[in-house]
């Protein structure tokens, strides 16, 4: 409602401007004087700035201006799990995501090419580090500051010749019950060590770190794309009890560029060459794809004559390869996915239509036989 009102005012009135905290680059300008002060305090020696990547403004802005003023300035970003900013969204924190240094939606003014390295830290480790920061240095700060302290301390042990500046964004008053009253039971922060990774596909709890090498990042636009690229939570844990399936690392981004996906995406259950069930689905406002497992809405399936003919041709081709039952994600004339491992949809069909009887079976008969070895889906792959 609030955002709708903002858009209404922008449309109705001239001479007003919406200063979007998370998306407008001019917010960087507010940190220029602070960068000059830091440069005066630290001089020209090697400096590493460590900070949480929330909106991206203060870490990005300070680093931008510091690199204009001095030579060797390194930027270390700190994120929670479950944040899309640096693609930790598929990895859920079993306790809670840490507020203030991550986001479930993309922020446009995060400049990924500024960051040298990124840390991802879980909730329990953040509590330990926040308590340690107060015990050892008397800094009474929020949990995101504990995360940056933990990352900065590890970096300083690794490269002791550098100067380190970590940013503590806020005081700890609101964390008295959730953090500081647990001081007697927290694990010692001194014994915590991260898992060093070299690929986002290897991200795991409770603490991972990876060299980012100041590279740009085509941030996945939404949770549905991530679910499609990695295998959704239901597939990974509830249904199969295993880790990430699918080509999680670099595939499926092309889905963003198929306009039909946003208006006409259908899950069609195909038996042989006949559509026997399925549903039409609608994406959420912040999603590009309409994945039902991450909150999309659904409606009864209606196929056009062209779509039925297309599905029949596709089914015949699949049967030639020994594949007789699939879930097809269709945005005609595009096939987004052909899902053999988890071809769900009957349950959503029933929810959308209210039908309690099984969907109509195909009148065509076919020979069920084991598919050729080359066509059998592996437990780690999902055809797309």
GROMACS .gro file of N, CA and C in nm, residues 184-277:
model
  282
  184UNK      N    1   2.654  -1.610   2.830
  184UNK     CA    2   2.716  -1.722   2.902
  184UNK      C    3   2.717  -1.850   2.821
  185UNK      N    4   2.633  -1.860   2.720
  185UNK     CA    5   2.619  -1.987   2.646
  185UNK      C    6   2.674  -1.982   2.504
  186UNK      N    7   2.721  -1.868   2.459
  186UNK     CA    8   2.766  -1.860   2.320
  186UNK      C    9   2.900  -1.931   2.303
  187UNK      N   10   2.925  -1.979   2.182
  187UNK     CA   11   3.053  -2.042   2.151
  187UNK      C   12   3.161  -1.935   2.143
  188UNK      N   13   3.286  -1.969   2.179
  188UNK     CA   14   3.394  -1.870   2.173
  188UNK      C   15   3.420  -1.826   2.029
  189UNK      N   16   3.424  -1.698   2.006
  189UNK     CA   17   3.447  -1.649   1.870
  189UNK      C   18   3.589  -1.678   1.823
  190UNK      N   19   3.682  -1.689   1.917
  190UNK     CA   20   3.821  -1.710   1.880
  190UNK      C   21   3.843  -1.841   1.806
  191UNK      N   22   3.756  -1.938   1.827
  191UNK     CA   23   3.774  -2.067   1.762
  191UNK      C   24   3.703  -2.081   1.629
  192UNK      N   25   3.637  -1.977   1.583
  192UNK     CA   26   3.560  -1.985   1.459
  192UNK      C   27   3.650  -1.963   1.337
  193UNK      N   28   3.631  -2.045   1.236
  193UNK     CA   29   3.707  -2.033   1.112
  193UNK      C   30   3.611  -2.051   0.994
  194UNK      N   31   3.633  -1.978   0.885
  194UNK     CA   32   3.544  -1.991   0.769
  194UNK      C   33   3.586  -2.106   0.678
  195UNK      N   34   3.493  -2.146   0.595
  195UNK     CA   35   3.522  -2.237   0.484
  195UNK      C   36   3.561  -2.150   0.364
  196UNK      N   37   3.681  -2.169   0.313
  196UNK     CA   38   3.728  -2.091   0.199
  196UNK      C   39   3.681  -2.161   0.071
  197UNK      N   40   3.606  -2.090  -0.012
  197UNK     CA   41   3.551  -2.149  -0.133
  197UNK      C   42   3.598  -2.070  -0.254
  198UNK      N   43   3.583  -2.129  -0.372
  198UNK     CA   44   3.618  -2.058  -0.495
  198UNK      C   45   3.504  -2.058  -0.595
  199UNK      N   46   3.385  -2.099  -0.551
  199UNK     CA   47   3.269  -2.100  -0.639
  199UNK      C   48   3.143  -2.083  -0.555
  200UNK      N   49   3.049  -2.004  -0.605
  200UNK     CA   50   2.925  -1.981  -0.531
  200UNK      C   51   2.845  -2.109  -0.509
  201UNK      N   52   2.865  -2.207  -0.596
  201UNK     CA   53   2.796  -2.334  -0.578
  201UNK      C   54   2.840  -2.410  -0.454
  202UNK      N   55   2.952  -2.368  -0.393
  202UNK     CA   56   3.003  -2.435  -0.274
  202UNK      C   57   2.966  -2.363  -0.145
  203UNK      N   58   2.885  -2.259  -0.152
  203UNK     CA   59   2.842  -2.186  -0.033
  203UNK      C   60   2.776  -2.280   0.068
  204UNK      N   61   2.816  -2.268   0.194
  204UNK     CA   62   2.753  -2.351   0.297
  204UNK      C   63   2.766  -2.284   0.433
  205UNK      N   64   2.674  -2.319   0.522
  205UNK     CA   65   2.677  -2.273   0.660
  205UNK      C   66   2.795  -2.336   0.732
  206UNK      N   67   2.845  -2.273   0.840
  206UNK     CA   68   2.796  -2.148   0.899
  206UNK      C   69   2.871  -2.023   0.855
  207UNK      N   70   2.985  -2.040   0.787
  207UNK     CA   71   3.066  -1.924   0.750
  207UNK      C   72   3.147  -1.962   0.628
  208UNK      N   73   3.128  -1.890   0.521
  208UNK     CA   74   3.204  -1.911   0.398
  208UNK      C   75   3.268  -1.780   0.356
  209UNK      N   76   3.381  -1.791   0.288
  209UNK     CA   77   3.449  -1.672   0.236
  209UNK      C   78   3.503  -1.704   0.097
  210UNK      N   79   3.495  -1.606   0.007
  210UNK     CA   80   3.540  -1.627  -0.130
  210UNK      C   81   3.601  -1.500  -0.186
  211UNK      N   82   3.711  -1.513  -0.257
  211UNK     CA   83   3.767  -1.400  -0.330
  211UNK      C   84   3.671  -1.359  -0.440
  212UNK      N   85   3.637  -1.230  -0.444
  212UNK     CA   86   3.544  -1.181  -0.546
  212UNK      C   87   3.617  -1.120  -0.665
  213UNK      N   88   3.740  -1.071  -0.643
  213UNK     CA   89   3.827  -1.021  -0.749
  213UNK      C   90   3.766  -0.901  -0.824
  214UNK      N   91   3.685  -0.822  -0.755
  214UNK     CA   92   3.629  -0.699  -0.813
  214UNK      C   93   3.557  -0.726  -0.946
  215UNK      N   94   3.490  -0.835  -0.955
  215UNK     CA   95   3.423  -0.867  -1.081
  215UNK      C   96   3.276  -0.824  -1.075
  216UNK      N   97   3.222  -0.783  -1.186
  216UNK     CA   98   3.078  -0.751  -1.190
  216UNK      C   99   2.996  -0.877  -1.172
  217UNK      N  100   2.871  -0.858  -1.142
  217UNK     CA  101   2.786  -0.973  -1.112
  217UNK      C  102   2.647  -0.946  -1.168
  218UNK      N  103   2.602  -1.033  -1.259
  218UNK     CA  104   2.465  -1.024  -1.309
  218UNK      C  105   2.375  -1.089  -1.206
  219UNK      N  106   2.329  -1.008  -1.111
  219UNK     CA  107   2.256  -1.061  -0.997
  219UNK      C  108   2.126  -1.126  -1.040
  220UNK      N  109   2.099  -1.249  -0.996
  220UNK     CA  110   1.971  -1.311  -1.030
  220UNK      C  111   1.856  -1.221  -0.988
  221UNK      N  112   1.757  -1.203  -1.074
  221UNK     CA  113   1.655  -1.103  -1.047
  221UNK      C  114   1.555  -1.143  -0.942
  222UNK      N  115   1.547  -1.269  -0.904
  222UNK     CA  116   1.439  -1.309  -0.817
  222UNK      C  117   1.462  -1.447  -0.762
  223UNK      N  118   1.383  -1.480  -0.662
  223UNK     CA  119   1.397  -1.610  -0.597
  223UNK      C  120   1.355  -1.724  -0.687
  224UNK      N  121   1.262  -1.699  -0.779
  224UNK     CA  122   1.217  -1.806  -0.867
  224UNK      C  123   1.329  -1.851  -0.959
  225UNK      N  124   1.408  -1.757  -1.008
  225UNK     CA  125   1.521  -1.793  -1.093
  225UNK      C  126   1.621  -1.876  -1.015
  226UNK      N  127   1.649  -1.836  -0.892
  226UNK     CA  128   1.742  -1.913  -0.811
  226UNK      C  129   1.690  -2.053  -0.784
  227UNK      N  130   1.562  -2.063  -0.755
  227UNK     CA  131   1.504  -2.195  -0.730
  227UNK      C  132   1.515  -2.282  -0.853
  228UNK      N  133   1.492  -2.223  -0.969
  228UNK     CA  134   1.501  -2.299  -1.092
  228UNK      C  135   1.644  -2.342  -1.120
  229UNK      N  136   1.739  -2.254  -1.089
  229UNK     CA  137   1.878  -2.284  -1.121
  229UNK      C  138   1.940  -2.385  -1.025
  230UNK      N  139   1.889  -2.395  -0.905
  230UNK     CA  140   1.956  -2.477  -0.805
  230UNK      C  141   1.876  -2.597  -0.758
  231UNK      N  142   1.750  -2.602  -0.790
  231UNK     CA  143   1.663  -2.701  -0.727
  231UNK      C  144   1.605  -2.637  -0.603
  232UNK      N  145   1.473  -2.630  -0.593
  232UNK     CA  146   1.413  -2.553  -0.485
  232UNK      C  147   1.422  -2.625  -0.351
  233UNK      N  148   1.381  -2.555  -0.246
  233UNK     CA  149   1.395  -2.607  -0.111
  233UNK      C  150   1.322  -2.739  -0.094
  234UNK      N  151   1.202  -2.750  -0.153
  234UNK     CA  152   1.127  -2.875  -0.142
  234UNK      C  153   1.204  -2.989  -0.205
  235UNK      N  154   1.260  -2.965  -0.322
  235UNK     CA  155   1.335  -3.070  -0.390
  235UNK      C  156   1.458  -3.110  -0.311
  236UNK      N  157   1.525  -3.012  -0.251
  236UNK     CA  158   1.652  -3.042  -0.185
  236UNK      C  159   1.634  -3.114  -0.053
  237UNK      N  160   1.538  -3.071   0.026
  237UNK     CA  161   1.532  -3.120   0.163
  237UNK      C  162   1.407  -3.202   0.194
  238UNK      N  163   1.290  -3.149   0.157
  238UNK     CA  164   1.166  -3.217   0.197
  238UNK      C  165   1.147  -3.345   0.118
  239UNK      N  166   1.157  -3.337  -0.014
  239UNK     CA  167   1.127  -3.453  -0.098
  239UNK      C  168   1.240  -3.555  -0.099
  240UNK      N  169   1.362  -3.506  -0.106
  240UNK     CA  170   1.472  -3.597  -0.131
  240UNK      C  171   1.577  -3.600  -0.020
  241UNK      N  172   1.578  -3.500   0.068
  241UNK     CA  173   1.673  -3.498   0.178
  241UNK      C  174   1.817  -3.490   0.132
  242UNK      N  175   1.845  -3.407   0.034
  242UNK     CA  176   1.981  -3.398  -0.016
  242UNK      C  177   2.018  -3.253  -0.043
  243UNK      N  178   2.140  -3.235  -0.087
  243UNK     CA  179   2.188  -3.100  -0.111
  243UNK      C  180   2.140  -3.048  -0.247
  244UNK      N  181   2.198  -2.937  -0.289
  244UNK     CA  182   2.156  -2.871  -0.411
  244UNK      C  183   2.162  -2.966  -0.530
  245UNK      N  184   2.055  -2.965  -0.611
  245UNK     CA  185   2.054  -3.039  -0.736
  245UNK      C  186   2.052  -2.940  -0.850
  246UNK      N  187   2.084  -2.986  -0.967
  246UNK     CA  188   2.075  -2.898  -1.083
  246UNK      C  189   2.204  -2.822  -1.108
  247UNK      N  190   2.208  -2.753  -1.221
  247UNK     CA  191   2.326  -2.676  -1.258
  247UNK      C  192   2.319  -2.540  -1.190
  248UNK      N  193   2.366  -2.535  -1.068
  248UNK     CA  194   2.342  -2.417  -0.984
  248UNK      C  195   2.433  -2.301  -1.019
  249UNK      N  196   2.540  -2.323  -1.090
  249UNK     CA  197   2.645  -2.223  -1.087
  249UNK      C  198   2.629  -2.112  -1.191
  250UNK      N  199   2.597  -2.148  -1.314
  250UNK     CA  200   2.596  -2.044  -1.416
  250UNK      C  201   2.482  -2.056  -1.516
  251UNK      N  202   2.391  -2.146  -1.494
  251UNK     CA  203   2.288  -2.172  -1.592
  251UNK      C  204   2.154  -2.109  -1.551
  252UNK      N  205   2.063  -2.103  -1.646
  252UNK     CA  206   1.925  -2.062  -1.626
  252UNK      C  207   1.904  -1.911  -1.626
  253UNK      N  208   2.009  -1.830  -1.631
  253UNK     CA  209   1.989  -1.685  -1.630
  253UNK      C  210   1.917  -1.637  -1.755
  254UNK      N  211   1.925  -1.712  -1.865
  254UNK     CA  212   1.859  -1.673  -1.989
  254UNK      C  213   1.708  -1.660  -1.970
  255UNK      N  214   1.654  -1.723  -1.868
  255UNK     CA  215   1.509  -1.717  -1.845
  255UNK      C  216   1.461  -1.574  -1.823
  256UNK      N  217   1.548  -1.488  -1.775
  256UNK     CA  218   1.507  -1.350  -1.750
  256UNK      C  219   1.469  -1.280  -1.880
  257UNK      N  220   1.521  -1.325  -1.992
  257UNK     CA  221   1.507  -1.251  -2.116
  257UNK      C  222   1.398  -1.308  -2.207
  258UNK      N  223   1.312  -1.393  -2.155
  258UNK     CA  224   1.199  -1.445  -2.231
  258UNK      C  225   1.073  -1.376  -2.179
  259UNK      N  226   1.025  -1.274  -2.249
  259UNK     CA  227   0.911  -1.196  -2.196
  259UNK      C  228   0.789  -1.281  -2.168
  260UNK      N  229   0.767  -1.388  -2.247
  260UNK     CA  230   0.649  -1.472  -2.227
  260UNK      C  231   0.642  -1.530  -2.087
  261UNK      N  232   0.756  -1.546  -2.023
  261UNK     CA  233   0.758  -1.608  -1.891
  261UNK      C  234   0.675  -1.528  -1.792
  262UNK      N  235   0.671  -1.398  -1.807
  262UNK     CA  236   0.601  -1.314  -1.710
  262UNK      C  237   0.450  -1.312  -1.731
  263UNK      N  238   0.403  -1.359  -1.844
  263UNK     CA  239   0.260  -1.347  -1.874
  263UNK      C  240   0.191  -1.479  -1.903
  264UNK      N  241   0.266  -1.581  -1.940
  264UNK     CA  242   0.200  -1.701  -1.990
  264UNK      C  243   0.284  -1.825  -1.961
  265UNK      N  244   0.318  -1.847  -1.835
  265UNK     CA  245   0.397  -1.966  -1.802
  265UNK      C  246   0.304  -2.075  -1.749
  266UNK      N  247   0.317  -2.194  -1.805
  266UNK     CA  248   0.229  -2.304  -1.770
  266UNK      C  249   0.312  -2.428  -1.737
  267UNK      N  250   0.277  -2.494  -1.629
  267UNK     CA  251   0.332  -2.627  -1.602
  267UNK      C  252   0.236  -2.728  -1.663
  268UNK      N  253   0.285  -2.806  -1.757
  268UNK     CA  254   0.203  -2.904  -1.827
  268UNK      C  255   0.259  -3.043  -1.797
  269UNK      N  256   0.176  -3.129  -1.738
  269UNK     CA  257   0.215  -3.267  -1.714
  269UNK      C  258   0.183  -3.346  -1.840
  270UNK      N  259   0.285  -3.408  -1.897
  270UNK     CA  260   0.270  -3.476  -2.025
  270UNK      C  261   0.294  -3.625  -2.006
  271UNK      N  262   0.195  -3.706  -2.041
  271UNK     CA  263   0.208  -3.851  -2.041
  271UNK      C  264   0.208  -3.897  -2.185
  272UNK      N  265   0.320  -3.952  -2.229
  272UNK     CA  266   0.332  -3.985  -2.370
  272UNK      C  267   0.333  -3.858  -2.451
  273UNK      N  268   0.236  -3.841  -2.539
  273UNK     CA  269   0.226  -3.719  -2.619
  273UNK      C  270   0.101  -3.638  -2.584
  274UNK      N  271   0.045  -3.663  -2.464
  274UNK     CA  272  -0.082  -3.601  -2.427
  274UNK      C  273  -0.070  -3.522  -2.297
  275UNK      N  274  -0.114  -3.396  -2.295
  275UNK     CA  275  -0.118  -3.321  -2.169
  275UNK      C  276  -0.231  -3.373  -2.081
  276UNK      N  277  -0.198  -3.419  -1.961
  276UNK     CA  278  -0.299  -3.480  -1.874
  276UNK      C  279  -0.330  -3.397  -1.751
  277UNK      N  280  -0.248  -3.297  -1.721
  277UNK     CA  281  -0.272  -3.214  -1.604
  277UNK      C  282  -0.183  -3.092  -1.614
   0.00000   0.00000   0.00000
